[in-house]
Coordinates of C-alpha atoms in Angstrom, one line a residue:
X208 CA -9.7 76.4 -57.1
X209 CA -11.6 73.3 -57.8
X210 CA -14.5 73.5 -59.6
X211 CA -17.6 72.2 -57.6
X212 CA -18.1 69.1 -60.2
X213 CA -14.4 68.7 -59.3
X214 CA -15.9 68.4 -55.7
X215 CA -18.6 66.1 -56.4
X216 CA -16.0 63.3 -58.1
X217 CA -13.5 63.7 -55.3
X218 CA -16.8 62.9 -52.7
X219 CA -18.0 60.3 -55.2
X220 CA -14.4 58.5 -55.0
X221 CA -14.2 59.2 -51.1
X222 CA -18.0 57.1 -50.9
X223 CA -16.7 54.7 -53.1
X224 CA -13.8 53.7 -51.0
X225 CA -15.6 54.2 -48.0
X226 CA -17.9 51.3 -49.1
X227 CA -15.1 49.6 -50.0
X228 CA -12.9 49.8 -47.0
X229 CA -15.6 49.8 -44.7
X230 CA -18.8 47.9 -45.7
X231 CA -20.5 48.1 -42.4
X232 CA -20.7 52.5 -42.9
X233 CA -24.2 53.7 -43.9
X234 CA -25.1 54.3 -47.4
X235 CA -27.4 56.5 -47.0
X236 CA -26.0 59.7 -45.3
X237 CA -26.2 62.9 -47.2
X238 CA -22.4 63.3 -49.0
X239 CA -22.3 66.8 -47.0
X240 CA -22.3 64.6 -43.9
X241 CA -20.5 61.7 -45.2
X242 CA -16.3 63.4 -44.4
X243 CA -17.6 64.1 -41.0
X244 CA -19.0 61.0 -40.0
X245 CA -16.0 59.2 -41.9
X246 CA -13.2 60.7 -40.3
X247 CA -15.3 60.0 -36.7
X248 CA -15.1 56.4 -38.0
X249 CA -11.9 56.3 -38.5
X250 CA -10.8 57.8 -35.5
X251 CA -12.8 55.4 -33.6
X252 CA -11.5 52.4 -35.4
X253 CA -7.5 53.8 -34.2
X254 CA -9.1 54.1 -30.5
X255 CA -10.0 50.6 -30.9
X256 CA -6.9 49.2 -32.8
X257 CA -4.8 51.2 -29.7
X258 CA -6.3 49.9 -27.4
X259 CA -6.1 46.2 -28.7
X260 CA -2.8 46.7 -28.9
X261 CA -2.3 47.7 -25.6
X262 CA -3.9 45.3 -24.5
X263 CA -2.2 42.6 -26.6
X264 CA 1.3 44.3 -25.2
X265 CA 0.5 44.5 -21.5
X266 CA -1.7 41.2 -21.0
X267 CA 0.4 38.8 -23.5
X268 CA 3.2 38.6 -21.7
X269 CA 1.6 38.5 -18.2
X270 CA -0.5 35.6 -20.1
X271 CA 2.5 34.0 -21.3
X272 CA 4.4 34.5 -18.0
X273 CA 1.1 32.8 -16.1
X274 CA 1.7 29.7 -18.1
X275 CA 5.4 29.1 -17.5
X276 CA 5.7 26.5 -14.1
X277 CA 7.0 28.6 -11.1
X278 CA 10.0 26.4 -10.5
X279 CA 11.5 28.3 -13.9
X280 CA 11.2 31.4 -12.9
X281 CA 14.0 33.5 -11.7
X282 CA 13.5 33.8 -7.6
X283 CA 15.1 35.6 -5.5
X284 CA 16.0 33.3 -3.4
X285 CA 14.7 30.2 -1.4
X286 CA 11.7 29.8 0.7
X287 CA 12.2 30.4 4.4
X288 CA 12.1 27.2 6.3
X289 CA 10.3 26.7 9.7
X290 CA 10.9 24.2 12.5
X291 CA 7.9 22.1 10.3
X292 CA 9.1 22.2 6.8
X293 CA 9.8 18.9 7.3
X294 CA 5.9 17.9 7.3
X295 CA 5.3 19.5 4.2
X296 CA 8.2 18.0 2.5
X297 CA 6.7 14.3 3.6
X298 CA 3.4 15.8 2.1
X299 CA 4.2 16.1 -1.2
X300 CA 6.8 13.4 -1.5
X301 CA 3.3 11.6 0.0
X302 CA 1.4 13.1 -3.0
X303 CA 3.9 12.5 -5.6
X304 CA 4.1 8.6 -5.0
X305 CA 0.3 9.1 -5.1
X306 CA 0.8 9.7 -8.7
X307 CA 3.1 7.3 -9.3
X308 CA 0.8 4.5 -8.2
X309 CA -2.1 5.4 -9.5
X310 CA 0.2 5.8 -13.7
X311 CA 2.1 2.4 -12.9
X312 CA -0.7 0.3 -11.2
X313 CA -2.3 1.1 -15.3
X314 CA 1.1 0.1 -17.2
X315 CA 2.4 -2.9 -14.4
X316 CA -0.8 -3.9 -12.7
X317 CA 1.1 -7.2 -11.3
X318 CA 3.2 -4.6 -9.0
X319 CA -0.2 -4.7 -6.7
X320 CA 1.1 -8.1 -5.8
X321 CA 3.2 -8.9 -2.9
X322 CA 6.9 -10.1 -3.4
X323 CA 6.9 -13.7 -4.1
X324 CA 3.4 -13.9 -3.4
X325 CA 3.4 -16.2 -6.4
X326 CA 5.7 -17.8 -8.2
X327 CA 5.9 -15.3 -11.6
X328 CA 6.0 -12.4 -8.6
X329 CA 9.4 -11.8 -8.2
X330 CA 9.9 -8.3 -9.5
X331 CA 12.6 -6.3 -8.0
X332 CA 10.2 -3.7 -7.5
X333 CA 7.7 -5.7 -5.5
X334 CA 10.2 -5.9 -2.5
X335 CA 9.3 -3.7 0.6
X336 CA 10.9 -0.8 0.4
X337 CA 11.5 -0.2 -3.3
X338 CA 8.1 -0.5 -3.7
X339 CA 7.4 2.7 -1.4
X340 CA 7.5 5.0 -4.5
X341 CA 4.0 3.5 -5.1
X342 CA 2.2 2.6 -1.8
X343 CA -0.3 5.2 -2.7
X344 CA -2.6 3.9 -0.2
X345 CA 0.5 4.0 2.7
X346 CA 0.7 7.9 1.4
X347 CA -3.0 8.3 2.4
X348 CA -2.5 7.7 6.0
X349 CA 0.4 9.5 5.9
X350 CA -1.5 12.8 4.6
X351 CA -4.1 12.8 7.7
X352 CA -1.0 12.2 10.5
X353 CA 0.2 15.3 9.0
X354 CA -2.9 17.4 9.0
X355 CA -3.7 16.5 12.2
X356 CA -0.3 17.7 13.4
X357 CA -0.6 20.7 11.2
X358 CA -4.4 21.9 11.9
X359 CA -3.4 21.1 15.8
X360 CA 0.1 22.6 16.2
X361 CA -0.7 26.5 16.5
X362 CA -3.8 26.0 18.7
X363 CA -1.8 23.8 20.8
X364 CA 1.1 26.0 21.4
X365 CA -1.2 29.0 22.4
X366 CA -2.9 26.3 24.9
X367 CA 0.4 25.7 26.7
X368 CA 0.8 29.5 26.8
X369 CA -2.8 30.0 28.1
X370 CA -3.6 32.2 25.4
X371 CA -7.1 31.5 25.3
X372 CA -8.8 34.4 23.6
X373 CA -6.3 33.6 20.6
X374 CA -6.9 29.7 21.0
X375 CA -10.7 31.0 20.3
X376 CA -9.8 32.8 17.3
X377 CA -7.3 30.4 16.1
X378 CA -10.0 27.8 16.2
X379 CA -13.1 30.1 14.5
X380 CA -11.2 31.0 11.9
X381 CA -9.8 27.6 11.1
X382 CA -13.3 25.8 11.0
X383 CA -14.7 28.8 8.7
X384 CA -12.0 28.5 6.4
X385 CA -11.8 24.7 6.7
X386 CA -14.4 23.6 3.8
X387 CA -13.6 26.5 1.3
X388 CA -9.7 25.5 1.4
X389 CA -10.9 21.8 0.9
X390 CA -13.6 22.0 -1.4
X391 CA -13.5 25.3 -4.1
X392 CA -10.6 23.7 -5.6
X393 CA -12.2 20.5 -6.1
X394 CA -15.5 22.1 -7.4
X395 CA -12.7 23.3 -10.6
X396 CA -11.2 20.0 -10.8
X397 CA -14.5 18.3 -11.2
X398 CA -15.5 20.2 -13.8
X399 CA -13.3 20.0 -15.9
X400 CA -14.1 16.5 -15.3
X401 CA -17.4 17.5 -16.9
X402 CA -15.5 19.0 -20.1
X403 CA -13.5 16.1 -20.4
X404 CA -16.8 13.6 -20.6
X405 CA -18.7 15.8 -22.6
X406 CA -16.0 16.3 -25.4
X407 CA -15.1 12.5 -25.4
X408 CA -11.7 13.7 -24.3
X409 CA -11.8 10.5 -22.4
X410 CA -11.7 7.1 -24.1
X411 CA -15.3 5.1 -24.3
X412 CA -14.7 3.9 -20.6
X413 CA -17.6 1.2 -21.8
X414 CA -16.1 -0.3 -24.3
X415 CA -12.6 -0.5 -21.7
X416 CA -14.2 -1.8 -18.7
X417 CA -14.0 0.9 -16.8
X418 CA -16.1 2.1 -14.3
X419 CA -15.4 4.4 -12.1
X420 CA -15.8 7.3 -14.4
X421 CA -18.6 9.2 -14.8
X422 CA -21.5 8.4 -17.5
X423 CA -21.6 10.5 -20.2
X424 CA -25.3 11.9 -20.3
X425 CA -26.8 13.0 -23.6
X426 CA -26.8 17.0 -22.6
X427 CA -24.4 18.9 -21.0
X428 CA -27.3 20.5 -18.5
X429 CA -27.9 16.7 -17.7
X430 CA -24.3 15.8 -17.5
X431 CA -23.7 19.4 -15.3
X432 CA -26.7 18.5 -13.1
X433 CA -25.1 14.8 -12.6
X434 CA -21.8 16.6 -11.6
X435 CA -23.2 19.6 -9.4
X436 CA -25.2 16.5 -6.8
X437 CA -21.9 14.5 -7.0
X438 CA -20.7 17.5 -5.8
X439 CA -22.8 18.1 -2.7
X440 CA -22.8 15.0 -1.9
X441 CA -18.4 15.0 -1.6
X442 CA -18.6 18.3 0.0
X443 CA -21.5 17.6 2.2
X444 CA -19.5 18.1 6.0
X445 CA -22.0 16.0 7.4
X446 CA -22.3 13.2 5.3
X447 CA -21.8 9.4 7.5
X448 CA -19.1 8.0 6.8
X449 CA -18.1 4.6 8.1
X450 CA -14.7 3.2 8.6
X451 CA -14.9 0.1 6.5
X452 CA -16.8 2.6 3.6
X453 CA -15.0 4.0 0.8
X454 CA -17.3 6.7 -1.0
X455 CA -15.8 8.1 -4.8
X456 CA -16.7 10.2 -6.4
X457 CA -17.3 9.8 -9.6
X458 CA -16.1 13.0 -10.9
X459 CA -12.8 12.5 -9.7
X460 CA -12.0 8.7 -7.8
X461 CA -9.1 9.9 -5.6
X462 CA -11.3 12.2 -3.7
X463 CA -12.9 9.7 -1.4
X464 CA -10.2 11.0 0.6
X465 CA -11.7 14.5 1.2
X466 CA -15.1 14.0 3.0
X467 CA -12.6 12.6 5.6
X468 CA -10.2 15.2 5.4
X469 CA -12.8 17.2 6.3
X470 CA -14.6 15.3 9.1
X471 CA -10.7 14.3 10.6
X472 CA -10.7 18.7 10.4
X473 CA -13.9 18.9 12.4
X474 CA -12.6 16.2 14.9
X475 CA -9.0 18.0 16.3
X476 CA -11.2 21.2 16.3
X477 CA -13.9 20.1 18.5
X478 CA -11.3 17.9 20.6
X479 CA -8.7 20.9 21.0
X480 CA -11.6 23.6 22.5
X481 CA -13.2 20.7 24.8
X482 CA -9.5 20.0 26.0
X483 CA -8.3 23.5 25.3
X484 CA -8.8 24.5 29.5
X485 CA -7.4 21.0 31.0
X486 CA -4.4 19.8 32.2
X487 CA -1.7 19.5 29.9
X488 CA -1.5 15.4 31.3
X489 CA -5.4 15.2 31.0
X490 CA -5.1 16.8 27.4
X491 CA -2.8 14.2 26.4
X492 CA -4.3 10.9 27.8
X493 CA -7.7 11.9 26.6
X494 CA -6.1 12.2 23.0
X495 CA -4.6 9.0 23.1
X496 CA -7.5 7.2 24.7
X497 CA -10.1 8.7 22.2
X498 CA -7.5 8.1 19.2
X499 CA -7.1 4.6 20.5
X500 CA -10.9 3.9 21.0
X501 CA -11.2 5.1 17.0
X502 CA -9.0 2.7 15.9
X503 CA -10.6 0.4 17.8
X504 CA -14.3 1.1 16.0
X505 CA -12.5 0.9 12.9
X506 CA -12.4 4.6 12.8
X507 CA -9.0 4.4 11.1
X508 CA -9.1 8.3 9.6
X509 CA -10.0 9.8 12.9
X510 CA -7.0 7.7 14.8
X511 CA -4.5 9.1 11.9
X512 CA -5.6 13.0 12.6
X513 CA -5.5 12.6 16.1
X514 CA -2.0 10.8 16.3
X515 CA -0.9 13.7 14.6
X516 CA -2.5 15.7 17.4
X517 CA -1.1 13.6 19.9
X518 CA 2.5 14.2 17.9
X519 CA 2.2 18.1 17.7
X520 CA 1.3 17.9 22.1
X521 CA 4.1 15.4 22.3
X522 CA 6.6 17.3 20.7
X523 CA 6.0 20.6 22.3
X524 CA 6.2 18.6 25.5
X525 CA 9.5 17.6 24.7
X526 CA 11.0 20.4 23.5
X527 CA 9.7 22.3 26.9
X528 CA 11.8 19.6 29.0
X529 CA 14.6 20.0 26.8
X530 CA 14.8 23.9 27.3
X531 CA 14.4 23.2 31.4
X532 CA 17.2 20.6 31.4
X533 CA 14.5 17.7 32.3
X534 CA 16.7 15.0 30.7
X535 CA 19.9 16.1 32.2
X536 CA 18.7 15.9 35.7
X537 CA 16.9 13.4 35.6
X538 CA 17.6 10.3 38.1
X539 CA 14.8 7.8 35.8
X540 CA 17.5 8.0 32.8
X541 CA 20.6 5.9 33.3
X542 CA 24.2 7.7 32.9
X543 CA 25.2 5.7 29.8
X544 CA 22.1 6.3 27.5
X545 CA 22.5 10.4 28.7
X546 CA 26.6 9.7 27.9
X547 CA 25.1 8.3 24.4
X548 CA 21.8 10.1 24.2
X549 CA 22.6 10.6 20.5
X550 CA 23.7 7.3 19.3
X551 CA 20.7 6.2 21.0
X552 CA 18.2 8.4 19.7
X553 CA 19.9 7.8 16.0
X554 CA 18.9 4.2 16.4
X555 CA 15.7 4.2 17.5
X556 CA 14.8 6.9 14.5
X557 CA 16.2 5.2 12.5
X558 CA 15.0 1.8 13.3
X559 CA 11.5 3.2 13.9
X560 CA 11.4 4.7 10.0
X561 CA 12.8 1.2 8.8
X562 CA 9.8 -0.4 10.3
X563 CA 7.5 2.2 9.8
X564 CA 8.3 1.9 5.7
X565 CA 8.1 -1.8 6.0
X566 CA 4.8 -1.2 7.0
X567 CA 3.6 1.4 4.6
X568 CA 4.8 -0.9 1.9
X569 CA 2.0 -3.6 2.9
X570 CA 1.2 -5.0 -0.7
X571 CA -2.1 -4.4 -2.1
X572 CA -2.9 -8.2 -3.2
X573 CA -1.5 -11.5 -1.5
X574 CA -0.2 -10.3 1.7
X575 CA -1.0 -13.8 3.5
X576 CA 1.3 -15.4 0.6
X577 CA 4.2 -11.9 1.2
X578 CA 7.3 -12.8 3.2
X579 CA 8.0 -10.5 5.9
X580 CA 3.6 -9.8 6.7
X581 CA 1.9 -13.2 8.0
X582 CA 3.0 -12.1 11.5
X583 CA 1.4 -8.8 10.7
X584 CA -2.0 -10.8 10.1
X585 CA -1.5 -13.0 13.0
X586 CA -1.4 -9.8 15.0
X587 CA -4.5 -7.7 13.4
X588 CA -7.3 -7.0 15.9
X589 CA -10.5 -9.3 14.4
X590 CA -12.7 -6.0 13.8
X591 CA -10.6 -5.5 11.1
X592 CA -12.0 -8.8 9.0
X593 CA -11.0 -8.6 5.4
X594 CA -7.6 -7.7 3.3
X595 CA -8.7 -4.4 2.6
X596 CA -9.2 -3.2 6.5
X597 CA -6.2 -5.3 7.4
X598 CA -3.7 -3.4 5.1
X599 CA -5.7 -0.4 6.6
X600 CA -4.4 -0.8 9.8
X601 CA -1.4 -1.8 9.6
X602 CA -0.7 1.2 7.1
X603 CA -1.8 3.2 10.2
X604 CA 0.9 2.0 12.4
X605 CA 3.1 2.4 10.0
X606 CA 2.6 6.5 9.2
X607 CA 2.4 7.0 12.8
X608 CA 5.3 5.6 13.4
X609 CA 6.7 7.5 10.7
X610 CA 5.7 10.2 12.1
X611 CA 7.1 9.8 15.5
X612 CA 10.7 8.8 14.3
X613 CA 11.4 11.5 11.8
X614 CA 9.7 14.4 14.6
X615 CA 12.7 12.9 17.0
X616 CA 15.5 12.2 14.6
X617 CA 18.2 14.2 16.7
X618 CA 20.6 16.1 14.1
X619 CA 24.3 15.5 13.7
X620 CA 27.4 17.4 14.4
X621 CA 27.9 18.5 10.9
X622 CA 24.7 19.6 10.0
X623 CA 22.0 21.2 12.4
X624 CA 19.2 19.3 10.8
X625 CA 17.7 16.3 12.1
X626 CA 19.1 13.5 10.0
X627 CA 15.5 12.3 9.3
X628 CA 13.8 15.1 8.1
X629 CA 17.1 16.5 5.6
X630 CA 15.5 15.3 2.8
X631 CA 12.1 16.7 3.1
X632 CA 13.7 20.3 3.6
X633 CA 15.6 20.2 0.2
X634 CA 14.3 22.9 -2.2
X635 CA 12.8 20.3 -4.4
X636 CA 10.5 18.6 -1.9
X637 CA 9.8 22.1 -0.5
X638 CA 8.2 23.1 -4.2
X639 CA 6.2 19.2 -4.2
X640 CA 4.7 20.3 -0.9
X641 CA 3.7 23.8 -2.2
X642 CA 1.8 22.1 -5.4
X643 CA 0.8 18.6 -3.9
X644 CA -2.7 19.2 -3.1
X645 CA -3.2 20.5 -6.5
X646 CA -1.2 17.5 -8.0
X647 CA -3.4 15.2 -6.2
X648 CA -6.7 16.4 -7.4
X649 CA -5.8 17.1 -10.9
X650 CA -3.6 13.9 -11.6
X651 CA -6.0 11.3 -13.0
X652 CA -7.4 14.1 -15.4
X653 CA -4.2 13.3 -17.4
X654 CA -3.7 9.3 -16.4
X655 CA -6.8 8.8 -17.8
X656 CA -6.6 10.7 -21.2
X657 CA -2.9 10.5 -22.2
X658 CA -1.3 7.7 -20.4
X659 CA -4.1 5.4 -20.5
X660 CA -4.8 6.6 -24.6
X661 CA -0.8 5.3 -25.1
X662 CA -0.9 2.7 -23.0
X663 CA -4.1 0.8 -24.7
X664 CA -1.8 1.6 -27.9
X665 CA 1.5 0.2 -26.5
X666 CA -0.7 -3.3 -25.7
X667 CA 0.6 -4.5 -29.5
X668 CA 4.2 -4.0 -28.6
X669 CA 6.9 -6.5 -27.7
X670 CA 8.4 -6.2 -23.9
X671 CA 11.6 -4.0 -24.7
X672 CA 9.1 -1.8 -27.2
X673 CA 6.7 -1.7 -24.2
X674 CA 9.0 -0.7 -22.0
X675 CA 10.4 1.9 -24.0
X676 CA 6.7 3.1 -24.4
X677 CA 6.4 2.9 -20.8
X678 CA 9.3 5.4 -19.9
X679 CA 8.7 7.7 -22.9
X680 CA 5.4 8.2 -21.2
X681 CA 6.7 8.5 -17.9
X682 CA 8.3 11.6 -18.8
X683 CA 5.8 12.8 -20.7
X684 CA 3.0 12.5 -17.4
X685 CA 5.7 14.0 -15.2
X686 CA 6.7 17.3 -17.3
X687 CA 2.4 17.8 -17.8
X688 CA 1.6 16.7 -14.3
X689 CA 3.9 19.4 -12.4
X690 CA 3.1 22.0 -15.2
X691 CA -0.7 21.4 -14.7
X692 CA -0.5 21.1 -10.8
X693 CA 1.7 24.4 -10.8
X694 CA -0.9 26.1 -12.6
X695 CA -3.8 24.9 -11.0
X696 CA -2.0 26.2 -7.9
X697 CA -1.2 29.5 -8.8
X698 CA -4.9 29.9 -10.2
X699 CA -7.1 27.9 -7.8
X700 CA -6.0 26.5 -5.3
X701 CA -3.8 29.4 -3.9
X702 CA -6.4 31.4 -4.6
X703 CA -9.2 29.2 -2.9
X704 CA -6.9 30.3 0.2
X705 CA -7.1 34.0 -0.2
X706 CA -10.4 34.0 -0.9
X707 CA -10.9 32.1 2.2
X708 CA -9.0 34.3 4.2
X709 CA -10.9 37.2 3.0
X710 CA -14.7 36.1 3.5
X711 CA -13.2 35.5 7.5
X712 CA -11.7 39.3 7.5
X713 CA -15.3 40.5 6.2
X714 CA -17.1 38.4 8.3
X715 CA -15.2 38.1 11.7
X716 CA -15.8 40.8 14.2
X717 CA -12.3 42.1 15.4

């Protein structure tokens, strides 16, 4: 039996170690107390320790699962396509070349130049054609034929069924939803905008001649301020916007596009519910005569969405005579083009999408000097009165076209596919349509801070080093860009969607 000096050492070591161990334990309990309150201690600290290590095994791997890209993932199979895949697919191949003009445009900025336009312009790439890949202002006009089709289709199928209670809901539901979808994921993308100025992640834009970014203010309430009435003023549905007018913002430049999106939204909306009750043939010619008078006015963005419209009404049409045997019986359509009706189709897809690419491949700089577009300018309607409008408009014709040709590409006898739209159902245009909006918003984050940081370094290089500099880049931007985009889609912009799509179950009346 220990003696109670015995006692008094042992509890004189126990403080001492306690001190030592755990410097933030009081000093001044009584040593009766001290074993009690030391042994709660410790028994608190394990709590903690078990449950950071919980946490560290459960989240961790959910963290570290959240930052691998989708696309290498195991999946359990492919996405289901619809009759419409197609349209997505031509989105984000439409998106992607987005990206690749505005990273090339930095590293070649002769490629704006037409094809022997001058001549030291005769790069391969300048032809029509090749130069596709970065027509990013032909991809523009291509985005809004395809949301007019796709805000229009649904609504317009429950017209022709005279499903008019759903029509309404189809309609509320897609003009509540409308700005949310558009704009939450640009109020993220913008910001980090705002992170990027304020930490001098970008270069000094002063010293490099560029302005189009943002100003970096002394404060980041100043600089957050700056950002939050950019902001409004992008998102602001009813802002004016004119057809010759261009309005970036400064926060992010590609998203002039946007406001439009969203007014060309507001437009098939408020067109489908005034035409929603009329005559299928009234519906149709009303559309084409309002879409018509837009492009007129110089209204360029309105014509796009509504030829998509027009498209969506077309095709239904089309479909509906196919099913009743229209095309068989009828007396208006000679024997040998119904004999041939696929041959002929096949060629006038075919030659359509020729021309319509021709089109879309309109060169940026020196058109009047381009082979193959003075009879282009010869032909533009005089409203349209400077280089800019008159690529424009003939960038219109061209998507719409597009449009047209690859909706009525007739498929083959090997393959139930229309021979047009193959390629945009492939699994890897499928994933490009899935992440393009967020690729579109989030791109220049990254041409701006890591290609434009090596390209300003790569200016000292010889041509083949430059070169080399230029596809050793390329890669680079393309592994960051669809990792970034394929984040920012799982964690914003996906989730701008179902957040959407909540706020109208809470708020809708059933």
């Amino acid at each position: 039996m220990p003696s109670r000096q015995d006692q008094e050492e042992d509890l004189d070591t126990l403080e001492s170690e306690s001190e030592s161990k755990h410097p933030l334990l009081p000093t001044s309990l009584a040593k009766g107390d001290l074993d009690e309150d030391h042994l709660a201690y410790l028994e608190i600290s394990k709590r903690i320790q078990r449950i950071f290590k919980t946490c560290c095994t459960v989240l961790a791997p959910r963290l570290l699962r959240s930052l691998v890209p989708s696309f290498l993932r195991s999946s359990n199979g492919t996405s289901k396509l619809h009759p419409t895949s197609w349209l997505d697919g031509l989105r984000g191949i439409a998106s992607f070349f987005v990206v690749i003009h505005h990273f090339i445009l930095v590293w070649f900025p002769k490629l704006s130049y037409g094809y022997a336009s001058d001549p030291e312009y005769y790069n391969l790439f300048q032809a029509p054609f090749l130069r596709i890949i970065y027509s990013g202002r032909g991809m523009v006009t291509i985005f809004f034929v395809v949301s007019g089709y796709a805000l229009s289709y649904g609504a317009l199928r429950k017209i022709r069924n005279k499903e008019f209670d759903k029509v309404l809901d189809t309609l509320a539901s897609s003009v509540f939803r409308r700005w949310l979808r558009l704009f939450l994921p640009i109020l993220v993308s913008t910001f980090i905008t705002v992170i990027f100025i304020q930490t001098d992640f970008y270069w000094d834009a002063a010293v490099h001649s560029v302005t189009f970014l943002p100003r970096k203010h002394p404060t980041w309430a100043i600089q957050i301020k700056d950002w939050w009435w950019s902001f409004v003023l992008v998102s602001n549905p009813f802002m004016s916007i004119e057809g010759k007018d261009v309005y970036a913002d400064p926060y992010g430049s590609q998203l002039w596009t946007i406001p439009r999106e969203m007014r060309g939204s507001l437009v098939i909306y408020i067109t489908l519910l005034g035409l929603a009750k009329a005559k299928q043939a009234v519906r149709l010619l009303a559309m084409i005569g309002i879409s018509l008078y837009c492009l007129y006015i110089t209204q360029w963005d309105i014509y796009l969405f509504l030829s998509g419209a027009i498209l969506a009404e077309v095709q239904l049409l089309v479909n509906e005579l196919i099913h009743e045997g229209f095309f068989h019986s009828s007396k208006f359509i000679p024997d040998s083009i119904k004999e041939n009706k696929t041959t002929v189709l096949h060629t006038v897809t075919i030659f359509g999408a020729v021309l319509a690419t021709h089109m879309l491949c309109y060169p940026d700089i020196g058109d009047d000097l381009t082979p193959g577009y003075g009879y282009m300018i010869a032909s533009t309607p005089a409203q349209y009165d400077n280089k800019n409008l008159r690529q424009r408009y003939w960038l219109c014709i061209g998507a719409v076209l597009l449009g047209f040709s690859m909706a009525f590409s007739p498929s083959t006898s090997s393959n139930p596919t229309p021979l047009l739209q193959r390629p945009f159902n492939t699994s890897f245009v499928q994933y490009l349509a899935k992440v393009s909006y967020a690729l579109y918003v989030l791109h220049l984050h990254l041409v701006w801070t890591v290609s434009y940081r090596l390209f300003l370094m790569a200016q000292v290089l010889d041509p083949a080093a430059y070169l080399i500099r230029f596809i050793e880049t390329a890669v680079m931007m393309a592994i960051l860009c669809f990792w970034t985009a394929d984040l920012f889609w799982r964690g914003v912009d996906a989730k701008s969607v179902d957040l959407a799509k909540w706020l109208t179950n809470k708020c809708f009346v059933n």
